[in-house]
PDB file of N, CA and C in Angstrom:
ATOM      1  N   VAL A   1      -5.997  19.226   4.457  1.00 76.00           N
ATOM      2  CA  VAL A   1      -5.086  19.954   5.551  1.00 76.00           C
ATOM      3  C   VAL A   1      -5.760  20.531   6.574  1.00 76.00           C
ATOM      4  N   LYS A   2      -7.874  21.317   6.011  1.00 86.00           N
ATOM      5  CA  LYS A   2      -8.940  21.248   6.528  1.00 86.00           C
ATOM      6  C   LYS A   2      -9.111  20.739   7.330  1.00 86.00           C
ATOM      7  N   LEU A   3      -9.500  19.953   7.087  1.00 89.00           N
ATOM      8  CA  LEU A   3     -10.066  18.738   7.760  1.00 89.00           C
ATOM      9  C   LEU A   3      -9.203  17.997   9.192  1.00 89.00           C
ATOM     10  N   PHE A   4      -7.953  17.875   8.982  1.00 88.00           N
ATOM     11  CA  PHE A   4      -6.852  17.336  10.178  1.00 88.00           C
ATOM     12  C   PHE A   4      -6.854  18.505  11.088  1.00 88.00           C
ATOM     13  N   SER A   5      -6.749  20.276  10.673  1.00 87.00           N
ATOM     14  CA  SER A   5      -6.842  21.286  11.285  1.00 87.00           C
ATOM     15  C   SER A   5      -7.998  21.481  12.163  1.00 87.00           C
ATOM     16  N   MET A   6      -8.646  21.314  11.710  1.00 91.00           N
ATOM     17  CA  MET A   6     -10.530  21.138  12.479  1.00 91.00           C
ATOM     18  C   MET A   6     -10.797  20.023  13.115  1.00 91.00           C
ATOM     19  N   ILE A   7      -9.730  18.782  13.039  1.00 90.00           N
ATOM     20  CA  ILE A   7     -10.027  17.914  14.072  1.00 90.00           C
ATOM     21  C   ILE A   7      -9.321  18.175  15.021  1.00 90.00           C
ATOM     22  N   ASN A   8      -7.708  19.195  15.114  1.00 86.00           N
ATOM     23  CA  ASN A   8      -6.784  19.536  16.106  1.00 86.00           C
ATOM     24  C   ASN A   8      -7.674  20.042  17.007  1.00 86.00           C
ATOM     25  N   GLN A   9      -8.277  21.653  16.177  1.00 90.00           N
ATOM     26  CA  GLN A   9      -9.114  22.714  17.106  1.00 90.00           C
ATOM     27  C   GLN A   9     -10.003  21.994  17.528  1.00 90.00           C
ATOM     28  N   LEU A  10     -10.922  20.795  17.566  1.00 93.00           N
ATOM     29  CA  LEU A  10     -12.142  20.331  17.748  1.00 93.00           C
ATOM     30  C   LEU A  10     -11.167  19.416  19.359  1.00 93.00           C
ATOM     31  N   GLN A  11     -10.135  18.560  19.165  1.00 91.00           N
ATOM     32  CA  GLN A  11      -9.948  17.503  19.999  1.00 91.00           C
ATOM     33  C   GLN A  11      -8.474  17.426  20.500  1.00 91.00           C
ATOM     34  N   PRO A  12      -7.866  19.220  21.075  1.00 89.00           N
ATOM     35  CA  PRO A  12      -6.345  19.312  21.131  1.00 89.00           C
ATOM     36  C   PRO A  12      -5.286  18.535  21.929  1.00 89.00           C
ATOM     37  N   ASP A  13      -6.481  17.333  22.508  1.00 90.00           N
ATOM     38  CA  ASP A  13      -5.747  16.578  23.384  1.00 90.00           C
ATOM     39  C   ASP A  13      -5.900  15.342  22.173  1.00 90.00           C
ATOM     40  N   LEU A  14      -6.128  15.354  21.517  1.00 89.00           N
ATOM     41  CA  LEU A  14      -6.002  13.873  20.379  1.00 89.00           C
ATOM     42  C   LEU A  14      -4.816  13.768  19.789  1.00 89.00           C
ATOM     43  N   HIS A  15      -3.935  12.915  20.153  1.00 90.00           N
ATOM     44  CA  HIS A  15      -2.405  12.827  19.764  1.00 90.00           C
ATOM     45  C   HIS A  15      -2.283  11.211  19.262  1.00 90.00           C
ATOM     46  N   PRO A  16      -3.139  11.335  17.878  1.00 93.00           N
ATOM     47  CA  PRO A  16      -3.074   9.537  17.425  1.00 93.00           C
ATOM     48  C   PRO A  16      -1.375   8.430  17.430  1.00 93.00           C
ATOM     49  N   THR A  17      -1.525   8.049  17.352  1.00 94.00           N
ATOM     50  CA  THR A  17      -0.108   6.928  16.823  1.00 94.00           C
ATOM     51  C   THR A  17       0.369   6.580  15.617  1.00 94.00           C
ATOM     52  N   SER A  18      -1.369   6.004  14.994  1.00 95.00           N
ATOM     53  CA  SER A  18      -0.693   5.964  13.645  1.00 95.00           C
ATOM     54  C   SER A  18      -2.433   6.172  12.987  1.00 95.00           C
ATOM     55  N   VAL A  19      -2.659   6.308  12.207  1.00 94.00           N
ATOM     56  CA  VAL A  19      -3.995   5.678  11.238  1.00 94.00           C
ATOM     57  C   VAL A  19      -3.734   5.315   9.648  1.00 94.00           C
ATOM     58  N   SER A  20      -4.738   4.492   9.354  1.00 92.00           N
ATOM     59  CA  SER A  20      -4.613   3.685   8.000  1.00 92.00           C
ATOM     60  C   SER A  20      -5.338   4.469   6.729  1.00 92.00           C
ATOM     61  N   CYS A  21      -4.977   4.451   5.936  1.00 90.00           N
ATOM     62  CA  CYS A  21      -5.373   5.283   4.767  1.00 90.00           C
ATOM     63  C   CYS A  21      -5.442   4.597   3.358  1.00 90.00           C
ATOM     64  N   ASP A  22      -5.904   5.086   2.651  1.00 88.00           N
ATOM     65  CA  ASP A  22      -5.660   4.749   0.910  1.00 88.00           C
ATOM     66  C   ASP A  22      -3.917   5.264   0.990  1.00 88.00           C
ATOM     67  N   PHE A  23      -3.924   5.237  -0.645  1.00 86.00           N
ATOM     68  CA  PHE A  23      -2.133   6.013  -1.541  1.00 86.00           C
ATOM     69  C   PHE A  23      -2.496   6.885  -1.453  1.00 86.00           C
ATOM     70  N   GLU A  24      -3.310   8.168  -1.221  1.00 88.00           N
ATOM     71  CA  GLU A  24      -2.953   9.729  -1.754  1.00 88.00           C
ATOM     72  C   GLU A  24      -2.329  10.929  -1.459  1.00 88.00           C
ATOM     73  N   LEU A  25      -1.787  10.809  -1.859  1.00 90.00           N
ATOM     74  CA  LEU A  25       0.025  11.607  -1.090  1.00 90.00           C
ATOM     75  C   LEU A  25      -0.660  12.490  -0.508  1.00 90.00           C
ATOM     76  N   GLY A  26      -2.040  13.673  -1.376  1.00 91.00           N
ATOM     77  CA  GLY A  26      -2.426  14.929  -0.136  1.00 91.00           C
ATOM     78  C   GLY A  26      -2.755  13.988   0.734  1.00 91.00           C
ATOM     79  N   ALA A  27      -3.771  13.237   1.070  1.00 90.00           N
ATOM     80  CA  ALA A  27      -3.524  13.433   2.548  1.00 90.00           C
ATOM     81  C   ALA A  27      -2.568  12.286   3.505  1.00 90.00           C
ATOM     82  N   ILE A  28      -1.789  11.339   3.110  1.00 92.00           N
ATOM     83  CA  ILE A  28      -1.029  11.235   3.861  1.00 92.00           C
ATOM     84  C   ILE A  28      -0.164  12.809   4.439  1.00 92.00           C
ATOM     85  N   THR A  29       0.571  13.654   2.823  1.00 92.00           N
ATOM     86  CA  THR A  29       1.225  15.024   3.336  1.00 92.00           C
ATOM     87  C   THR A  29       0.157  15.747   4.564  1.00 92.00           C
ATOM     88  N   ALA A  30      -1.063  15.797   4.834  1.00 92.00           N
ATOM     89  CA  ALA A  30      -1.631  16.763   5.615  1.00 92.00           C
ATOM     90  C   ALA A  30      -1.977  16.006   6.907  1.00 92.00           C
ATOM     91  N   ILE A  31      -2.084  14.043   6.967  1.00 92.00           N
ATOM     92  CA  ILE A  31      -1.993  13.393   8.218  1.00 92.00           C
ATOM     93  C   ILE A  31      -0.388  14.088   8.669  1.00 92.00           C
ATOM     94  N   LYS A  32       0.470  13.886   8.019  1.00 92.00           N
ATOM     95  CA  LYS A  32       1.818  14.165   8.948  1.00 92.00           C
ATOM     96  C   LYS A  32       1.795  15.454   8.993  1.00 92.00           C
ATOM     97  N   ASN A  33       1.476  16.550   8.743  1.00 90.00           N
ATOM     98  CA  ASN A  33       1.959  17.829   8.607  1.00 90.00           C
ATOM     99  C   ASN A  33       0.645  18.417  10.114  1.00 90.00           C
ATOM    100  N   SER A  34      -0.371  17.625  10.160  1.00 90.00           N
ATOM    101  CA  SER A  34      -1.010  18.085  11.263  1.00 90.00           C
ATOM    102  C   SER A  34      -1.149  16.662  12.662  1.00 90.00           C
ATOM    103  N   PHE A  35      -0.147  15.970  12.740  1.00 90.00           N
ATOM    104  CA  PHE A  35      -0.393  15.235  13.766  1.00 90.00           C
ATOM    105  C   PHE A  35       1.341  14.601  13.772  1.00 90.00           C
ATOM    106  N   VAL A  36       1.802  14.923  14.689  1.00 86.00           N
ATOM    107  CA  VAL A  36       3.235  14.644  15.294  1.00 86.00           C
ATOM    108  C   VAL A  36       3.705  13.133  15.337  1.00 86.00           C
ATOM    109  N   ASN A  37       4.517  12.779  15.409  1.00 90.00           N
ATOM    110  CA  ASN A  37       4.578  11.555  15.460  1.00 90.00           C
ATOM    111  C   ASN A  37       4.049  10.217  14.889  1.00 90.00           C
ATOM    112  N   ILE A  38       3.021   9.995  13.782  1.00 94.00           N
ATOM    113  CA  ILE A  38       1.924   9.324  13.734  1.00 94.00           C
ATOM    114  C   ILE A  38       2.673   8.191  12.556  1.00 94.00           C
ATOM    115  N   ASN A  39       2.422   7.237  12.731  1.00 95.00           N
ATOM    116  CA  ASN A  39       2.421   6.010  11.544  1.00 95.00           C
ATOM    117  C   ASN A  39       1.300   5.933  10.462  1.00 95.00           C
ATOM    118  N   ILE A  40       1.671   5.951   9.396  1.00 94.00           N
ATOM    119  CA  ILE A  40       0.905   5.862   8.532  1.00 94.00           C
ATOM    120  C   ILE A  40       0.233   4.841   7.512  1.00 94.00           C
ATOM    121  N   PHE A  41      -0.865   3.737   7.977  1.00 91.00           N
ATOM    122  CA  PHE A  41      -0.725   2.187   7.802  1.00 91.00           C
ATOM    123  C   PHE A  41      -1.587   2.627   6.508  1.00 91.00           C
ATOM    124  N   GLY A  42      -1.017   2.362   4.444  1.00 89.00           N
ATOM    125  CA  GLY A  42      -1.661   1.851   3.579  1.00 89.00           C
ATOM    126  C   GLY A  42      -2.572   1.246   3.876  1.00 89.00           C
ATOM    127  N   CYS A  43      -3.913   1.308   3.035  1.00 90.00           N
ATOM    128  CA  CYS A  43      -4.420  -0.041   3.132  1.00 90.00           C
ATOM    129  C   CYS A  43      -4.187  -0.675   2.268  1.00 90.00           C
ATOM    130  N   TYR A  44      -4.979  -1.704   2.745  1.00 92.00           N
ATOM    131  CA  TYR A  44      -4.109  -2.878   1.633  1.00 92.00           C
ATOM    132  C   TYR A  44      -5.506  -3.174   1.134  1.00 92.00           C
ATOM    133  N   PHE A  45      -6.117  -2.861   0.757  1.00 93.00           N
ATOM    134  CA  PHE A  45      -7.475  -3.639  -0.147  1.00 93.00           C
ATOM    135  C   PHE A  45      -6.839  -2.551  -1.590  1.00 93.00           C
ATOM    136  N   HIS A  46      -6.376  -0.273  -0.737  1.00 91.00           N
ATOM    137  CA  HIS A  46      -6.055   0.139  -2.067  1.00 91.00           C
ATOM    138  C   HIS A  46      -4.799  -0.423  -2.949  1.00 91.00           C
ATOM    139  N   LEU A  47      -4.220  -0.566  -1.829  1.00 92.00           N
ATOM    140  CA  LEU A  47      -2.621  -1.634  -2.443  1.00 92.00           C
ATOM    141  C   LEU A  47      -2.935  -2.178  -3.454  1.00 92.00           C
ATOM    142  N   SER A  48      -3.949  -3.703  -3.121  1.00 94.00           N
ATOM    143  CA  SER A  48      -4.338  -4.747  -4.771  1.00 94.00           C
ATOM    144  C   SER A  48      -4.914  -4.017  -5.718  1.00 94.00           C
ATOM    145  N   GLN A  49      -6.303  -2.686  -5.355  1.00 93.00           N
ATOM    146  CA  GLN A  49      -6.377  -1.756  -6.495  1.00 93.00           C
ATOM    147  C   GLN A  49      -5.220  -1.497  -7.096  1.00 93.00           C
ATOM    148  N   ASN A  50      -4.410  -0.883  -6.304  1.00 92.00           N
ATOM    149  CA  ASN A  50      -3.626  -0.444  -7.148  1.00 92.00           C
ATOM    150  C   ASN A  50      -2.854  -0.983  -8.149  1.00 92.00           C
ATOM    151  N   PHE A  51      -2.558  -1.932  -7.453  1.00 94.00           N
ATOM    152  CA  PHE A  51      -1.775  -3.227  -7.747  1.00 94.00           C
ATOM    153  C   PHE A  51      -1.880  -3.438  -9.641  1.00 94.00           C
ATOM    154  N   LEU A  52      -3.289  -3.837  -9.504  1.00 95.00           N
ATOM    155  CA  LEU A  52      -3.986  -4.688 -10.291  1.00 95.00           C
ATOM    156  C   LEU A  52      -4.115  -3.856 -11.615  1.00 95.00           C
ATOM    157  N   LYS A  53      -4.709  -1.818 -11.066  1.00 96.00           N
ATOM    158  CA  LYS A  53      -5.112  -1.398 -12.255  1.00 96.00           C
ATOM    159  C   LYS A  53      -3.617  -0.999 -12.642  1.00 96.00           C
ATOM    160  N   LYS A  54      -2.233  -1.590 -12.346  1.00 95.00           N
ATOM    161  CA  LYS A  54      -1.099  -1.423 -12.890  1.00 95.00           C
ATOM    162  C   LYS A  54      -0.846  -2.634 -14.160  1.00 95.00           C
ATOM    163  N   VAL A  55      -1.255  -4.040 -13.313  1.00 96.00           N
ATOM    164  CA  VAL A  55      -1.033  -4.834 -14.209  1.00 96.00           C
ATOM    165  C   VAL A  55      -2.127  -4.625 -15.822  1.00 96.00           C
ATOM    166  N   GLY A  56      -2.869  -4.185 -15.325  1.00 96.00           N
ATOM    167  CA  GLY A  56      -4.235  -3.997 -16.237  1.00 96.00           C
ATOM    168  C   GLY A  56      -3.199  -2.646 -17.536  1.00 96.00           C
ATOM    169  N   GLU A  57      -2.579  -1.520 -17.124  1.00 97.00           N
ATOM    170  CA  GLU A  57      -2.221  -1.024 -17.721  1.00 97.00           C
ATOM    171  C   GLU A  57      -1.081  -1.031 -18.627  1.00 97.00           C
ATOM    172  N   LEU A  58      -0.150  -2.512 -17.851  1.00 95.00           N
ATOM    173  CA  LEU A  58       0.723  -3.372 -18.403  1.00 95.00           C
ATOM    174  C   LEU A  58       0.178  -4.365 -19.720  1.00 95.00           C
ATOM    175  N   HIS A  59      -1.683  -4.455 -19.825  1.00 95.00           N
ATOM    176  CA  HIS A  59      -1.561  -5.493 -20.974  1.00 95.00           C
ATOM    177  C   HIS A  59      -1.941  -6.759 -20.358  1.00 95.00           C
ATOM    178  N   LEU A  60      -1.700  -7.113 -19.174  1.00 94.00           N
ATOM    179  CA  LEU A  60      -1.848  -8.426 -18.881  1.00 94.00           C
ATOM    180  C   LEU A  60      -2.434  -8.678 -17.622  1.00 94.00           C
ATOM    181  N   LEU A  61      -3.424  -8.211 -17.716  1.00 95.00           N
ATOM    182  CA  LEU A  61      -5.128  -8.587 -17.285  1.00 95.00           C
ATOM    183  C   LEU A  61      -5.846  -9.766 -17.665  1.00 95.00           C
ATOM    184  N   SER A  62      -5.809  -9.722 -19.177  1.00 96.00           N
ATOM    185  CA  SER A  62      -6.046 -11.245 -19.607  1.00 96.00           C
ATOM    186  C   SER A  62      -6.144 -12.007 -18.883  1.00 96.00           C
ATOM    187  N   LYS A  63      -3.864 -12.245 -18.871  1.00 94.00           N
ATOM    188  CA  LYS A  63      -2.992 -12.950 -18.457  1.00 94.00           C
ATOM    189  C   LYS A  63      -3.257 -13.210 -16.861  1.00 94.00           C
ATOM    190  N   TYR A  64      -3.874 -12.337 -16.087  1.00 95.00           N
ATOM    191  CA  TYR A  64      -3.740 -12.422 -14.570  1.00 95.00           C
ATOM    192  C   TYR A  64      -5.591 -13.110 -14.528  1.00 95.00           C
ATOM    193  N   ASN A  65      -6.293 -13.054 -15.589  1.00 96.00           N
ATOM    194  CA  ASN A  65      -7.632 -13.898 -15.531  1.00 96.00           C
ATOM    195  C   ASN A  65      -7.298 -15.006 -15.926  1.00 96.00           C
ATOM    196  N   ASN A  66      -6.622 -15.291 -16.842  1.00 97.00           N
ATOM    197  CA  ASN A  66      -7.059 -16.414 -17.116  1.00 97.00           C
ATOM    198  C   ASN A  66      -5.983 -17.817 -16.938  1.00 97.00           C
ATOM    199  N   GLU A  67      -5.009 -17.695 -16.227  1.00 94.00           N
ATOM    200  CA  GLU A  67      -3.259 -18.107 -16.633  1.00 94.00           C
ATOM    201  C   GLU A  67      -3.216 -17.926 -14.513  1.00 94.00           C
ATOM    202  N   ALA A  68      -3.667 -19.380 -14.357  1.00 94.00           N
ATOM    203  CA  ALA A  68      -3.791 -19.244 -12.428  1.00 94.00           C
ATOM    204  C   ALA A  68      -2.264 -18.958 -11.792  1.00 94.00           C
ATOM    205  N   ASN A  69      -1.437 -19.383 -12.090  1.00 90.00           N
ATOM    206  CA  ASN A  69      -0.209 -19.297 -12.361  1.00 90.00           C
ATOM    207  C   ASN A  69       0.391 -18.269 -11.756  1.00 90.00           C
ATOM    208  N   PHE A  70       0.032 -16.752 -12.790  1.00 91.00           N
ATOM    209  CA  PHE A  70       0.686 -15.881 -13.116  1.00 91.00           C
ATOM    210  C   PHE A  70      -0.652 -14.899 -11.774  1.00 91.00           C
ATOM    211  N   CYS A  71      -1.582 -14.795 -11.996  1.00 93.00           N
ATOM    212  CA  CYS A  71      -2.225 -15.242 -11.066  1.00 93.00           C
ATOM    213  C   CYS A  71      -2.013 -15.060  -9.534  1.00 93.00           C
ATOM    214  N   VAL A  72      -1.795 -16.429  -8.977  1.00 92.00           N
ATOM    215  CA  VAL A  72      -0.570 -16.551  -7.397  1.00 92.00           C
ATOM    216  C   VAL A  72       0.256 -15.707  -7.954  1.00 92.00           C
ATOM    217  N   ALA A  73       0.864 -15.494  -8.944  1.00 90.00           N
ATOM    218  CA  ALA A  73       2.674 -14.797  -8.501  1.00 90.00           C
ATOM    219  C   ALA A  73       1.955 -13.296  -8.689  1.00 90.00           C
ATOM    220  N   THR A  74       0.953 -12.557  -8.719  1.00 91.00           N
ATOM    221  CA  THR A  74       0.606 -11.432  -8.930  1.00 91.00           C
ATOM    222  C   THR A  74       0.379 -11.213  -7.863  1.00 91.00           C
ATOM    223  N   LYS A  75      -0.294 -12.256  -6.970  1.00 93.00           N
ATOM    224  CA  LYS A  75      -1.124 -11.940  -6.039  1.00 93.00           C
ATOM    225  C   LYS A  75       0.240 -11.805  -4.553  1.00 93.00           C
ATOM    226  N   THR A  76       1.359 -13.024  -4.625  1.00 93.00           N
ATOM    227  CA  THR A  76       2.358 -13.148  -4.090  1.00 93.00           C
ATOM    228  C   THR A  76       2.959 -11.721  -3.953  1.00 93.00           C
ATOM    229  N   ILE A  77       3.166 -10.993  -4.956  1.00 93.00           N
ATOM    230  CA  ILE A  77       3.582  -9.817  -5.042  1.00 93.00           C
ATOM    231  C   ILE A  77       2.843  -8.927  -4.315  1.00 93.00           C
ATOM    232  N   ILE A  78       1.623  -8.301  -4.502  1.00 94.00           N
ATOM    233  CA  ILE A  78       1.068  -7.750  -3.572  1.00 94.00           C
ATOM    234  C   ILE A  78       1.064  -8.564  -1.500  1.00 94.00           C
ATOM    235  N   ALA A  79       1.119  -9.211  -1.687  1.00 94.00           N
ATOM    236  CA  ALA A  79       1.143 -10.130  -0.373  1.00 94.00           C
ATOM    237  C   ALA A  79       3.084  -9.720   0.349  1.00 94.00           C
ATOM    238  N   LEU A  80       3.335  -9.204  -0.500  1.00 94.00           N
ATOM    239  CA  LEU A  80       5.263  -8.342   0.258  1.00 94.00           C
ATOM    240  C   LEU A  80       4.401  -7.237   1.316  1.00 94.00           C
ATOM    241  N   ALA A  81       3.240  -6.686   1.351  1.00 92.00           N
ATOM    242  CA  ALA A  81       2.934  -5.772   2.281  1.00 92.00           C
ATOM    243  C   ALA A  81       2.753  -6.840   3.454  1.00 92.00           C
ATOM    244  N   PHE A  82       3.066  -7.449   3.543  1.00 93.00           N
ATOM    245  CA  PHE A  82       3.138  -8.051   4.814  1.00 93.00           C
ATOM    246  C   PHE A  82       4.470  -8.656   5.527  1.00 93.00           C
ATOM    247  N   ILE A  83       5.013  -8.694   4.817  1.00 94.00           N
ATOM    248  CA  ILE A  83       6.970  -8.967   5.221  1.00 94.00           C
ATOM    249  C   ILE A  83       7.180  -8.192   6.245  1.00 94.00           C
ATOM    250  N   PRO A  84       8.109  -8.253   7.251  1.00 94.00           N
ATOM    251  CA  PRO A  84       8.694  -6.997   8.211  1.00 94.00           C
ATOM    252  C   PRO A  84       9.632  -6.244   7.283  1.00 94.00           C
ATOM    253  N   LEU A  85       9.170  -5.480   7.781  1.00 92.00           N
ATOM    254  CA  LEU A  85      10.229  -4.316   6.813  1.00 92.00           C
ATOM    255  C   LEU A  85      12.218  -5.181   6.676  1.00 92.00           C
ATOM    256  N   CYS A  86      12.753  -5.866   7.125  1.00 95.00           N
ATOM    257  CA  CYS A  86      13.932  -5.700   7.478  1.00 95.00           C
ATOM    258  C   CYS A  86      14.001  -6.957   6.905  1.00 95.00           C
ATOM    259  N   ASP A  87      13.479  -7.709   6.713  1.00 96.00           N
ATOM    260  CA  ASP A  87      12.977  -9.216   5.309  1.00 96.00           C
ATOM    261  C   ASP A  87      12.615  -8.516   4.594  1.00 96.00           C
ATOM    262  N   LEU A  88      12.589  -7.403   4.181  1.00 95.00           N
ATOM    263  CA  LEU A  88      11.971  -6.878   2.819  1.00 95.00           C
ATOM    264  C   LEU A  88      12.271  -7.625   1.664  1.00 95.00           C
ATOM    265  N   ASP A  89      13.898  -7.473   1.690  1.00 95.00           N
ATOM    266  CA  ASP A  89      14.733  -6.967   0.392  1.00 95.00           C
ATOM    267  C   ASP A  89      15.369  -8.326   0.388  1.00 95.00           C
ATOM    268  N   MET A  90      15.065  -9.536   0.970  1.00 94.00           N
ATOM    269  CA  MET A  90      15.574 -10.867   1.079  1.00 94.00           C
ATOM    270  C   MET A  90      14.417 -11.561   0.527  1.00 94.00           C
ATOM    271  N   ALA A  91      12.872 -11.057   1.259  1.00 94.00           N
ATOM    272  CA  ALA A  91      11.788 -11.267   0.263  1.00 94.00           C
ATOM    273  C   ALA A  91      11.542 -11.726  -1.012  1.00 94.00           C
ATOM    274  N   ALA A  92      11.805 -10.020  -1.049  1.00 93.00           N
ATOM    275  CA  ALA A  92      11.816  -9.828  -2.889  1.00 93.00           C
ATOM    276  C   ALA A  92      12.972 -10.008  -3.410  1.00 93.00           C
ATOM    277  N   ASP A  93      14.286 -10.353  -3.418  1.00 92.00           N
ATOM    278  CA  ASP A  93      15.096 -11.259  -4.279  1.00 92.00           C
ATOM    279  C   ASP A  93      14.909 -12.703  -4.520  1.00 92.00           C
ATOM    280  N   GLU A  94      14.377 -12.723  -3.165  1.00 90.00           N
ATOM    281  CA  GLU A  94      13.626 -14.752  -3.661  1.00 90.00           C
ATOM    282  C   GLU A  94      12.486 -14.704  -3.671  1.00 90.00           C
ATOM    283  N   LEU A  95      11.182 -13.641  -4.707  1.00 89.00           N
ATOM    284  CA  LEU A  95      10.250 -13.729  -5.154  1.00 89.00           C
ATOM    285  C   LEU A  95      10.780 -13.681  -6.548  1.00 89.00           C
ATOM    286  N   ALA A  96      11.510 -12.624  -7.002  1.00 88.00           N
ATOM    287  CA  ALA A  96      11.985 -12.699  -8.282  1.00 88.00           C
ATOM    288  C   ALA A  96      12.351 -13.201  -8.787  1.00 88.00           C
ATOM    289  N   ASP A  97      12.813 -14.808  -8.092  1.00 84.00           N
ATOM    290  CA  ASP A  97      13.609 -15.818  -8.611  1.00 84.00           C
ATOM    291  C   ASP A  97      12.481 -16.736  -9.011  1.00 84.00           C
ATOM    292  N   GLU A  98      11.575 -16.214  -8.533  1.00 80.00           N
ATOM    293  CA  GLU A  98       9.925 -17.372  -8.862  1.00 80.00           C
ATOM    294  C   GLU A  98       9.487 -16.965 -10.030  1.00 80.00           C
ATOM    295  N   LEU A  99       9.197 -15.468 -10.050  1.00 78.00           N
ATOM    296  CA  LEU A  99       8.457 -14.500 -11.048  1.00 78.00           C
ATOM    297  C   LEU A  99       8.055 -15.122 -12.376  1.00 78.00           C
ATOM    298  N   PRO A 100       7.630 -14.978 -13.191  1.00 71.00           N
ATOM    299  CA  PRO A 100       8.108 -14.740 -14.640  1.00 71.00           C
ATOM    300  C   PRO A 100       8.570 -13.611 -15.422  1.00 71.00           C
ATOM    301  N   ASP A 101       8.674 -13.023 -16.304  1.00 73.00           N
ATOM    302  CA  ASP A 101       9.822 -12.061 -16.385  1.00 73.00           C
ATOM    303  C   ASP A 101       8.757 -11.333 -16.787  1.00 73.00           C
ATOM    304  N   GLU A 102       7.291 -11.144 -16.697  1.00 66.00           N
ATOM    305  CA  GLU A 102       6.383 -10.110 -17.139  1.00 66.00           C
ATOM    306  C   GLU A 102       6.578  -9.528 -16.099  1.00 66.00           C
TER     307      GLU A 102
END
């Protein structure tokens, strides 16, 4: 919060319309509190890293590394980030029919 307050003090005419950041809730909250009507976009790299971390926590990393179909399915889930919000439910439902139970 302090960083964004300082930015606002140094550049009071700065009114960003969007920002890209990682998925740290504290940073997202600070940005929302510091800039009115800003759109926050999550970084695809960090989304991918967090998703693969979850794959590891579920003890599926070996399967991800050794089974091409599972790896592709995992990457397909991550690619949902590029689907327009209005089509996301339909895309997720269609994808769920194609994915393994893991």
